[in-house]
Short mmCIF file of C-alpha atoms and ligand atoms in Angstrom, two decimals:
data_model
loop_
_atom_site.label_atom_id
_atom_site.label_comp_id
_atom_site.label_asym_id
_atom_site.label_seq_id
_atom_site.Cartn_x
_atom_site.Cartn_y
_atom_site.Cartn_z
CA MET A 1 5.93 21.89 11.36
CA ASP A 2 6.63 19.03 14.39
CA ARG A 3 9.58 18.54 15.64
CA ILE A 4 10.92 16.14 18.13
CA ARG A 5 13.09 16.19 21.09
CA ILE A 6 15.10 13.85 22.14
CA ARG A 7 17.46 14.57 25.71
CA GLY A 8 20.09 12.36 25.83
CA GLY A 9 21.43 9.93 28.30
CA ASN A 10 19.14 7.35 29.94
CA GLU A 11 18.89 3.32 29.35
CA LEU A 12 16.58 1.69 27.64
CA HIS A 13 14.63 -0.84 29.81
CA GLY A 14 10.71 -2.27 28.75
CA ILE A 15 9.67 -3.63 25.70
CA ILE A 16 8.78 -2.41 22.74
CA PRO A 17 5.85 -3.62 20.51
CA ILE A 18 7.32 -4.24 17.26
CA SER A 19 4.32 -3.14 14.48
CA GLY A 20 3.37 -4.73 11.03
CA ALA A 21 6.42 -4.03 8.37
CA LYS A 22 5.77 -1.51 6.22
CA ASN A 23 7.50 -2.58 3.40
CA ALA A 24 5.42 -6.30 2.94
CA ALA A 25 1.37 -3.58 3.76
CA LEU A 26 2.01 -1.65 1.34
CA PRO A 27 2.71 -4.14 -1.41
CA LEU A 28 0.20 -6.71 -0.22
CA MET A 29 -2.59 -3.58 -0.38
CA ILE A 30 -1.79 -3.28 -4.13
CA ALA A 31 -2.42 -6.98 -4.38
CA SER A 32 -6.24 -6.34 -3.24
CA LEU A 33 -6.66 -4.00 -6.98
CA LEU A 34 -6.40 -7.44 -8.37
CA THR A 35 -9.40 -9.22 -6.92
CA ASP A 36 -12.87 -7.70 -6.89
CA ASP A 37 -13.58 -9.38 -3.31
CA THR A 38 -12.49 -8.87 0.04
CA LEU A 39 -8.68 -9.30 1.02
CA THR A 40 -8.63 -8.26 4.79
CA LEU A 41 -5.13 -6.98 5.95
CA GLU A 42 -4.78 -7.55 9.88
CA ASN A 43 -1.75 -5.94 11.55
CA VAL A 44 -2.07 -3.00 8.93
CA PRO A 45 0.38 -0.50 10.82
CA HIS A 46 -0.50 3.12 11.01
CA LEU A 47 1.49 5.44 9.06
CA ALA A 48 1.60 8.19 6.42
CA ASP A 49 2.96 5.79 3.61
CA VAL A 50 -0.18 3.65 4.75
CA GLU A 51 -3.09 6.02 4.77
CA GLN A 52 -1.32 7.81 0.65
CA LEU A 53 -2.23 4.46 -0.30
CA ILE A 54 -5.20 4.49 1.01
CA ARG A 55 -5.98 6.99 -0.76
CA ILE A 56 -4.11 6.10 -4.56
CA LEU A 57 -6.39 2.56 -4.49
CA GLY A 58 -9.55 4.33 -3.18
CA ASN A 59 -8.60 6.79 -6.57
CA HIS A 60 -9.69 3.04 -8.59
CA GLY A 61 -11.78 2.36 -6.83
CA ALA A 62 -11.11 1.08 -3.66
CA ASP A 63 -13.72 0.68 -1.63
CA ILE A 64 -11.15 0.23 1.82
CA SER A 65 -12.37 0.28 6.13
CA VAL A 66 -10.56 -0.04 8.51
CA ASN A 67 -11.95 -1.83 11.42
CA GLY A 68 -13.25 -0.24 14.24
CA ARG A 69 -11.76 -2.68 16.90
CA ARG A 70 -8.49 -2.36 17.18
CA GLU A 71 -5.94 -5.29 18.01
CA ARG A 72 -4.54 -4.30 21.12
CA GLN A 73 -1.28 -5.25 21.03
CA GLY A 74 1.51 -4.72 24.51
CA GLU A 75 0.90 -0.93 24.36
CA SER A 76 0.60 -0.68 20.33
CA TYR A 77 -2.43 -0.98 18.91
CA ALA A 78 -2.58 -3.15 15.51
CA ARG A 79 -5.60 -2.21 12.42
CA THR A 80 -7.94 -4.66 10.16
CA VAL A 81 -8.11 -3.07 6.96
CA HIS A 82 -10.82 -4.39 4.78
CA PHE A 83 -10.49 -3.18 0.39
CA THR A 84 -12.64 -4.34 -1.82
CA SER A 85 -12.10 -3.14 -5.58
CA ARG A 86 -15.68 -4.26 -6.70
CA ASN A 87 -15.16 -1.96 -10.08
CA ILE A 88 -11.31 -0.44 -11.01
CA VAL A 89 -13.06 2.54 -11.61
CA ASP A 90 -9.74 4.44 -12.89
CA THR A 91 -6.63 2.81 -14.33
CA THR A 92 -4.80 6.06 -14.41
CA ALA A 93 -2.17 6.36 -11.04
CA PRO A 94 -1.67 10.32 -11.19
CA TYR A 95 1.06 12.10 -10.60
CA GLU A 96 0.01 14.21 -7.55
CA LEU A 97 -0.46 11.05 -5.53
CA VAL A 98 2.42 8.57 -7.10
CA SER A 99 4.89 11.35 -6.76
CA LYS A 100 4.57 10.83 -3.09
CA MET A 101 5.75 8.11 -2.22
CA ARG A 102 8.20 5.51 -4.41
CA ALA A 103 5.77 1.19 -4.18
CA SER A 104 2.47 3.26 -5.31
CA PHE A 105 3.75 2.64 -9.07
CA TRP A 106 3.82 -0.84 -8.15
CA VAL A 107 -0.28 -0.34 -8.98
CA ILE A 108 1.37 -1.16 -12.58
CA GLY A 109 1.22 -4.69 -12.41
CA PRO A 110 -2.48 -5.89 -11.14
CA LEU A 111 -4.07 -2.85 -13.42
CA LEU A 112 -2.75 -4.45 -16.29
CA ALA A 113 -2.67 -8.35 -14.68
CA ARG A 114 -6.69 -7.53 -13.94
CA GLU A 115 -7.62 -4.45 -16.95
CA GLY A 116 -5.34 -5.00 -19.67
CA LYS A 117 -3.79 -1.39 -18.84
CA ALA A 118 -2.34 1.39 -17.32
CA ARG A 119 -1.05 5.25 -17.26
CA VAL A 120 1.22 5.20 -14.12
CA SER A 121 3.07 8.40 -13.20
CA LEU A 122 7.01 7.48 -12.81
CA PRO A 123 7.51 8.30 -9.18
CA GLY A 124 8.79 9.66 -6.51
CA GLY A 125 9.60 8.99 -2.71
CA CYS A 126 13.02 9.71 -0.45
CA ALA A 127 15.48 10.87 -2.49
CA ILE A 128 18.40 8.48 -2.04
CA GLY A 129 19.61 7.60 -5.51
CA THR A 130 17.77 7.77 -8.68
CA ARG A 131 15.76 4.81 -8.70
CA PRO A 132 15.06 4.20 -12.52
CA VAL A 133 11.91 2.29 -13.30
CA ASP A 134 13.49 0.05 -16.42
CA LEU A 135 12.80 -3.46 -14.72
CA PHE A 136 9.74 -3.27 -14.12
CA ILE A 137 9.64 -1.64 -17.44
CA GLU A 138 11.34 -5.30 -19.24
CA GLY A 139 9.89 -7.34 -16.65
CA LEU A 140 6.38 -6.19 -17.77
CA SER A 141 7.15 -6.05 -21.63
CA ALA A 142 8.30 -10.14 -21.36
CA LEU A 143 4.91 -10.75 -20.36
CA GLY A 144 4.01 -8.93 -23.45
CA ALA A 145 2.88 -6.07 -22.75
CA ARG A 146 3.19 -3.44 -24.97
CA ILE A 147 5.47 0.12 -23.17
CA GLU A 148 5.81 3.69 -24.03
CA ILE A 149 6.80 7.08 -21.42
CA ASP A 150 4.37 9.73 -22.61
CA GLY A 151 4.51 12.80 -20.55
CA GLY A 152 6.15 12.39 -16.99
CA TYR A 153 3.46 7.96 -17.56
CA ILE A 154 3.54 4.58 -18.19
CA ASN A 155 1.25 3.41 -20.53
CA ALA A 156 1.37 0.00 -20.22
CA ALA A 157 -1.19 -1.74 -22.50
CA ALA A 158 -1.38 -5.35 -22.27
CA PRO A 159 -1.42 -7.74 -25.38
CA GLU A 160 -5.75 -8.68 -26.18
CA GLY A 161 -6.38 -11.62 -23.98
CA GLY A 162 -3.72 -10.73 -21.18
CA LEU A 163 -0.79 -11.08 -20.18
CA ILE A 164 1.11 -14.16 -21.25
CA GLY A 165 3.29 -15.79 -18.88
CA ALA A 166 6.86 -16.05 -19.62
CA ARG A 167 10.65 -16.37 -18.50
CA TYR A 168 12.41 -13.75 -17.49
CA VAL A 169 15.76 -13.29 -15.46
CA PHE A 170 16.31 -9.47 -13.59
CA PRO A 171 19.24 -8.46 -15.23
CA LYS A 172 19.76 -7.04 -11.28
CA VAL A 173 17.48 -7.90 -7.56
CA SER A 174 14.76 -5.31 -7.52
CA VAL A 175 12.19 -5.65 -4.14
CA GLY A 176 9.37 -3.84 -6.40
CA ALA A 177 10.13 -5.26 -9.96
CA THR A 178 9.40 -8.29 -8.25
CA HIS A 179 6.61 -8.06 -6.54
CA VAL A 180 4.73 -6.38 -9.68
CA LEU A 181 6.17 -8.85 -11.75
CA MET A 182 4.22 -11.62 -9.21
CA MET A 183 1.10 -9.84 -9.56
CA ALA A 184 0.85 -9.43 -12.74
CA ALA A 185 1.90 -12.20 -13.47
CA THR A 186 -0.94 -14.76 -11.49
CA LEU A 187 -3.30 -14.01 -14.10
CA ALA A 188 -1.56 -14.77 -16.80
CA ARG A 189 -1.76 -17.20 -19.08
CA GLY A 190 0.98 -20.06 -18.76
CA THR A 191 3.58 -20.15 -16.53
CA THR A 192 6.28 -17.54 -15.22
CA VAL A 193 9.16 -18.61 -14.33
CA ILE A 194 11.31 -15.36 -12.26
CA GLY A 195 14.73 -15.35 -12.01
CA ASN A 196 16.79 -13.22 -10.54
CA ALA A 197 13.99 -12.48 -7.96
CA ALA A 198 14.02 -10.72 -4.59
CA ARG A 199 14.03 -12.61 -1.72
CA GLU A 200 13.53 -10.44 1.06
CA PRO A 201 10.63 -11.86 3.49
CA GLU A 202 7.88 -9.00 2.28
CA VAL A 203 8.10 -10.80 -1.37
CA VAL A 204 7.27 -14.47 0.72
CA ASP A 205 4.89 -12.62 2.38
CA LEU A 206 2.90 -11.52 -1.10
CA ALA A 207 3.73 -14.75 -2.69
CA ASN A 208 1.41 -16.35 1.03
CA CYS A 209 -1.00 -13.56 1.35
CA LEU A 210 -1.21 -13.66 -3.09
CA ASN A 211 -1.64 -18.38 -2.71
CA ALA A 212 -4.02 -17.76 -0.24
CA MET A 213 -6.19 -15.82 -2.85
CA GLY A 214 -5.84 -18.48 -4.48
CA ALA A 215 -2.74 -17.56 -6.85
CA LYS A 216 -0.64 -20.44 -7.62
CA ILE A 217 3.18 -19.56 -6.54
CA THR A 218 6.31 -21.26 -5.32
CA GLY A 219 9.29 -20.60 -4.72
CA ALA A 220 8.84 -16.39 -2.85
CA GLY A 221 11.98 -17.08 -0.26
CA THR A 222 14.26 -18.45 -3.02
CA SER A 223 16.12 -16.66 -5.78
CA THR A 224 13.60 -17.97 -8.61
CA ILE A 225 9.74 -17.63 -7.99
CA THR A 226 7.75 -19.82 -11.02
CA ILE A 227 3.83 -18.65 -11.23
CA GLU A 228 0.79 -20.40 -12.73
CA GLY A 229 -1.21 -17.64 -13.71
CA VAL A 230 -5.29 -18.12 -12.99
CA THR A 231 -8.23 -17.21 -14.50
CA SER A 232 -9.23 -15.03 -11.08
CA LEU A 233 -7.90 -14.42 -7.81
CA SER A 234 -10.53 -14.47 -4.57
CA GLY A 235 -10.29 -12.44 -0.89
CA ALA A 236 -8.50 -13.95 1.89
CA ARG A 237 -7.91 -12.74 5.10
CA HIS A 238 -3.70 -12.41 5.80
CA ARG A 239 -1.83 -10.80 8.77
CA VAL A 240 1.04 -8.91 7.86
CA LEU A 241 4.01 -9.98 9.10
CA PRO A 242 6.14 -7.98 11.70
CA ASP A 243 8.14 -5.33 10.46
CA ARG A 244 12.31 -5.59 10.59
CA ILE A 245 13.39 -2.43 10.43
CA GLU A 246 11.82 -1.62 12.60
CA THR A 247 13.03 -4.55 14.85
CA GLY A 248 16.35 -3.64 13.95
CA THR A 249 16.64 0.05 14.15
CA TYR A 250 14.99 -0.21 17.98
CA ALA A 251 17.47 -3.61 18.87
CA MET A 252 20.56 -0.50 17.59
CA ALA A 253 18.57 1.66 19.80
CA VAL A 254 19.27 -0.67 22.70
CA ALA A 255 23.00 -1.40 21.36
CA MET A 256 23.51 2.50 21.95
CA ALA A 257 21.55 3.11 24.63
CA GLY A 258 21.45 0.64 26.52
CA GLY A 259 19.32 -1.01 28.60
CA ASP A 260 17.42 -4.01 28.73
CA VAL A 261 14.38 -4.97 26.65
CA VAL A 262 11.83 -7.18 24.72
CA LEU A 263 10.89 -6.62 21.09
CA GLU A 264 7.87 -7.64 21.03
CA GLY A 265 5.68 -9.95 18.26
CA THR A 266 8.42 -10.47 15.80
CA ASP A 267 10.92 -12.72 14.55
CA ALA A 268 14.45 -12.89 15.19
CA ALA A 269 15.02 -15.30 11.57
CA LEU A 270 13.98 -11.79 9.59
CA LEU A 271 16.90 -10.10 10.56
CA ASP A 272 19.63 -12.80 11.71
CA THR A 273 22.85 -10.61 9.29
CA ALA A 274 21.37 -7.57 11.33
CA LEU A 275 21.55 -8.97 15.40
CA GLU A 276 24.75 -10.44 14.56
CA ALA A 277 26.62 -6.78 13.43
CA ILE A 278 24.54 -5.15 16.41
CA ARG A 279 25.83 -8.99 18.43
CA ARG A 280 29.66 -8.17 17.32
CA ALA A 281 29.34 -4.71 18.19
CA GLY A 282 28.83 -6.06 21.99
CA ALA A 283 24.76 -6.23 22.57
CA GLU A 284 23.70 -9.47 23.76
CA ILE A 285 20.49 -10.50 21.70
CA THR A 286 18.55 -13.79 22.58
CA PRO A 287 15.14 -14.81 20.06
CA THR A 288 12.23 -15.27 23.09
CA GLU A 289 8.87 -17.04 22.97
CA GLY A 290 7.49 -14.04 20.44
CA GLY A 291 10.51 -12.01 20.17
CA ILE A 292 13.68 -10.89 21.22
CA ARG A 293 15.66 -9.91 24.59
CA VAL A 294 18.46 -6.56 23.16
CA ARG A 295 20.92 -6.52 25.87
CA ARG A 296 23.78 -4.03 26.39
CA ASN A 297 24.99 -3.77 29.86
CA GLY A 298 28.51 -1.63 30.89
CA GLY A 299 31.35 -2.63 28.16
CA GLY A 300 31.33 -0.33 25.07
CA ILE A 301 30.55 -0.29 21.72
CA LYS A 302 32.71 -2.12 19.70
CA PRO A 303 33.38 -1.06 15.95
CA VAL A 304 32.08 -3.71 13.08
CA ASP A 305 32.10 -3.48 9.71
CA ILE A 306 29.56 -4.50 7.09
CA VAL A 307 28.26 -3.81 3.05
CA THR A 308 24.46 -3.45 2.65
CA ASP A 309 23.34 -6.39 0.14
CA PRO A 310 19.98 -7.83 -0.79
CA PHE A 311 18.58 -10.59 1.17
CA PRO A 312 20.11 -12.45 2.84
CA GLY A 313 22.28 -9.32 3.25
CA PHE A 314 22.59 -6.93 5.69
CA PRO A 315 19.78 -5.23 4.91
CA THR A 316 20.21 -0.73 3.91
CA ASP A 317 17.19 0.06 5.14
CA LEU A 318 19.01 -0.45 8.08
CA GLN A 319 22.81 1.20 7.02
CA ALA A 320 21.78 4.24 8.80
CA GLN A 321 21.09 3.11 11.64
CA PHE A 322 23.93 1.24 11.78
CA MET A 323 26.13 3.86 11.16
CA GLY A 324 24.38 5.50 14.13
CA LEU A 325 25.31 2.85 16.52
CA MET A 326 29.29 3.13 15.03
CA THR A 327 29.53 7.11 16.23
CA ARG A 328 30.25 5.86 19.36
CA SER A 329 32.24 2.62 19.23
CA ASN A 330 35.94 2.68 20.72
CA GLY A 331 37.42 1.59 17.33
CA VAL A 332 37.35 2.33 13.31
CA SER A 333 34.50 0.62 11.75
CA HIS A 334 33.43 1.05 7.81
CA ILE A 335 29.98 0.54 6.22
CA THR A 336 29.50 -0.51 2.61
CA GLU A 337 26.37 0.62 0.54
CA THR A 338 25.64 -1.23 -2.36
CA ILE A 339 21.97 -0.16 -2.58
CA PHE A 340 21.18 2.44 -3.64
CA GLU A 341 24.24 5.47 -4.82
CA ASN A 342 23.06 8.45 -2.26
CA ARG A 343 22.24 6.70 0.41
CA PHE A 344 24.58 9.02 2.63
CA MET A 345 22.62 11.67 3.87
CA HIS A 346 22.20 11.45 7.68
CA VAL A 347 26.20 11.94 7.53
CA GLN A 348 26.14 15.33 7.57
CA GLU A 349 24.10 15.71 10.51
CA LEU A 350 25.52 12.35 12.30
CA ALA A 351 28.52 15.21 11.83
CA ARG A 352 26.58 18.21 13.48
CA LEU A 353 25.91 16.19 16.48
CA GLY A 354 30.20 15.22 17.16
CA ALA A 355 30.82 11.96 14.53
CA ARG A 356 33.77 11.75 12.52
CA ILE A 357 33.06 9.59 8.99
CA SER A 358 34.41 10.87 5.88
CA LEU A 359 32.90 9.26 2.69
CA SER A 360 35.19 7.84 0.26
CA GLY A 361 33.29 6.72 -3.09
CA GLN A 362 30.33 4.49 -1.29
CA THR A 363 32.30 3.48 1.67
CA ALA A 364 31.57 5.43 4.81
CA LYS A 365 34.74 5.74 7.68
CA ILE A 366 33.08 6.12 11.13
CA GLU A 367 36.09 6.66 14.15
CA GLY A 368 34.39 6.03 16.93
CA VAL A 369 33.92 9.79 19.57
CA ALA A 370 33.53 9.22 23.14
CA ARG A 371 31.08 11.67 23.09
CA LEU A 372 27.57 13.72 20.99
CA LYS A 373 26.91 16.12 22.06
CA GLY A 374 22.78 17.13 21.42
CA ALA A 375 22.88 19.72 18.25
CA PRO A 376 19.83 20.55 16.06
CA VAL A 377 19.50 18.13 12.82
CA MET A 378 16.83 17.80 9.70
CA ALA A 379 15.81 14.73 8.68
CA THR A 380 16.61 13.64 4.98
CA ASP A 381 14.94 9.94 4.21
CA LEU A 382 12.70 7.71 6.40
CA ARG A 383 15.79 5.67 7.97
CA ALA A 384 18.76 8.61 8.07
CA SER A 385 15.59 10.19 10.60
CA VAL A 386 16.01 7.24 12.54
CA SER A 387 19.98 7.40 12.44
CA LEU A 388 19.42 11.03 14.21
CA VAL A 389 17.33 9.58 17.08
CA ILE A 390 19.62 6.54 18.04
CA ALA A 391 22.16 8.86 17.94
CA GLY A 392 20.12 11.89 19.93
CA LEU A 393 19.66 9.37 22.96
CA VAL A 394 23.40 9.59 23.85
CA ALA A 395 24.57 12.63 23.28
CA GLU A 396 25.26 15.28 25.80
CA GLY A 397 21.82 17.28 26.13
CA ASP A 398 18.75 17.99 23.47
CA THR A 399 19.09 17.41 20.07
CA MET A 400 16.15 18.59 17.81
CA VAL A 401 15.00 16.28 14.59
CA SER A 402 12.89 18.75 12.55
CA ARG A 403 11.70 17.72 9.16
CA VAL A 404 9.91 14.71 11.28
CA TYR A 405 7.38 13.40 7.64
CA HIS A 406 10.80 11.02 7.26
CA LEU A 407 10.06 9.25 10.14
CA ASP A 408 6.42 9.49 10.05
CA ARG A 409 6.49 8.01 6.73
CA GLY A 410 7.61 4.66 8.87
CA PHE A 411 7.58 4.13 12.26
CA GLU A 412 4.54 3.70 14.35
CA ARG A 413 4.56 5.48 18.19
CA LEU A 414 7.99 5.91 17.88
CA GLU A 415 8.29 9.15 20.70
CA GLU A 416 5.59 6.93 22.14
CA LYS A 417 7.50 3.04 22.22
CA LEU A 418 11.21 4.71 23.24
CA THR A 419 9.60 7.27 26.77
CA ARG A 420 7.22 3.64 27.63
CA CYS A 421 11.47 2.45 27.50
CA GLY A 422 12.58 5.55 29.79
CA ALA A 423 13.79 7.20 27.24
CA GLU A 424 13.32 11.53 27.11
CA VAL A 425 11.97 11.32 23.49
CA GLU A 426 9.03 14.51 23.16
CA ARG A 427 7.42 15.61 19.90
CA VAL A 428 7.50 19.63 19.81
CA SER A 429 4.93 20.65 17.71
CA ASP A 430 5.08 24.78 16.12
C1 EPZ B 501 12.51 -1.55 -1.43
O1 EPZ B 501 12.93 -0.62 -2.70
C2 EPZ B 501 12.41 -0.10 -0.28
N1 EPZ B 501 10.88 -0.07 -0.37
C3 EPZ B 501 12.88 -0.34 0.25
O2 EPZ B 501 12.92 0.54 1.44
C4 EPZ B 501 14.35 -0.44 0.58
O3 EPZ B 501 15.57 0.42 0.75
C5 EPZ B 501 14.05 -1.43 -0.66
O4 EPZ B 501 13.32 -2.18 -1.35
C6 EPZ B 501 16.43 -1.90 -1.18
O5 EPZ B 501 15.85 -3.06 0.56
C7 EPZ B 501 9.16 -0.78 0.22
O6 EPZ B 501 9.54 -2.12 0.13
C8 EPZ B 501 7.90 -0.37 -0.07
P1 EPZ B 501 14.79 -1.57 -5.77
P2 EPZ B 501 12.03 -0.61 -4.10
O7 EPZ B 501 13.66 -1.88 -6.63
O8 EPZ B 501 11.98 -2.16 -4.71
C9 EPZ B 501 17.71 0.10 -8.38
C10 EPZ B 501 12.62 1.94 3.20
O9 EPZ B 501 12.99 2.68 4.12
N2 EPZ B 501 16.82 -0.92 -9.62
O10 EPZ B 501 15.24 -3.24 -4.79
O11 EPZ B 501 11.70 0.58 -4.83
C11 EPZ B 501 17.81 0.96 -7.66
O12 EPZ B 501 17.51 2.33 -8.16
C12 EPZ B 501 12.70 1.83 2.26
O13 EPZ B 501 11.39 1.98 3.93
C13 EPZ B 501 16.54 -0.26 -11.14
O14 EPZ B 501 17.72 -0.20 -11.08
O15 EPZ B 501 14.17 -0.90 -4.56
C14 EPZ B 501 18.36 -0.09 -6.47
O16 EPZ B 501 19.64 0.87 -6.78
C15 EPZ B 501 13.15 3.16 1.05
N3 EPZ B 501 16.16 -0.30 -11.89
C16 EPZ B 501 17.71 -1.61 -6.72
O17 EPZ B 501 17.74 -2.22 -8.10
C17 EPZ B 501 14.37 -1.12 -11.38
O18 EPZ B 501 13.32 -0.98 -12.45
C18 EPZ B 501 17.30 -1.88 -5.32
O19 EPZ B 501 15.94 -1.27 -5.75
C19 EPZ B 501 13.80 -0.56 -9.73
C20 EPZ B 501 15.02 -1.10 -9.51
#
């Protein structure tokens, strides 16, 4: 199994190209099931989660081809992928496929809208909390779906004639349930109004793509989304938006290691709250044309308190990385996690590097230390694993991160991107 070795101590200088967003690409790919025409997505990142979803969509009958010509973007490559689901050959998403990645559960929306039925295994995914599916069930039921749970599967059936538009207010903000309800409502009869919708940029990206396919969606990016149902959707060509979590991760890596890096092909407006926190920690951040410049030259890292929240709040997907940064601050900081109840598994691993962190309920207290020391550590989930890499960049000696398959789910060419900026990071295959 692969491991990643980081030798700490180098500043970062250069350019890091930012990939297309994993969390936008996944729902966009799933949206291709809504039409028998071809959906072409540009800027699709090459990640384990994307490959897994390609397998799942193939199982439903999607024909998928990756463009031979890869689009050059800085030092990285983005892919253009074509998805054509002429016929849905299977409306079951089996446990063997869905258990590996929670987002694959989201096929329930398009399958139900287009075929009138779906049998989808209850999901798996990162072990960051219980992550139930009650909001999906309630939302789809509001559109008239009959839903029952049977042997670890959700069986869903639309009423005769298809789903029916309705008004539904989520009791809690959910990114995935917003994606699914929005997709399902595009082909429902009449108008659907979703209240307390997620406002994440990935929801806006999905709505833009669905509109390009002929859907009638307004309000995405606000907490009320209105969808006027249409009878069918067509193909479209759409570019996946830049990955704001990858952007924030590398911004924090530079803030940690020091140096001067341009994050290319991204947009500061996607992560204002996180960039503000990094600024307060002592980095200089300036938007450039088509990117963001991050600098920290001399000067220490200041302690900053954060609380995770749905967009536009501080993203839970950057919480672990920010904790990595705070381990070296010159004071005491507090990080409160409000989205997932079990997203502190990186704490004990950071402690192995010498971090001083104590937990009290959903809040971590981080007492900054003057030095971290390299050690063997274990990746426990996708974002937790990259927080260990960030800490490893400044730890004395070698940090060896095992279980890097977590990293491969969401970070494209991580070692290459960091190495080109002067870090000593290498993948070791046993
Ligand atoms: C998305 O997950 C992201 N995944 C996650 O990123 C991200 O952490 C999360 O949104 C929050 O921003 C993708 O986009 C593929 P939620 P999702 O439904 O949609 C509760 C990463 O590292 N909830 O917004 O699954 C849930 O338990 C991943 O890239 C219910 O209670 O998250 C959580 O507490 C990890 N019932 C909260 O809502 C439900 O039916 C928010 O979860 C659904 C969710």
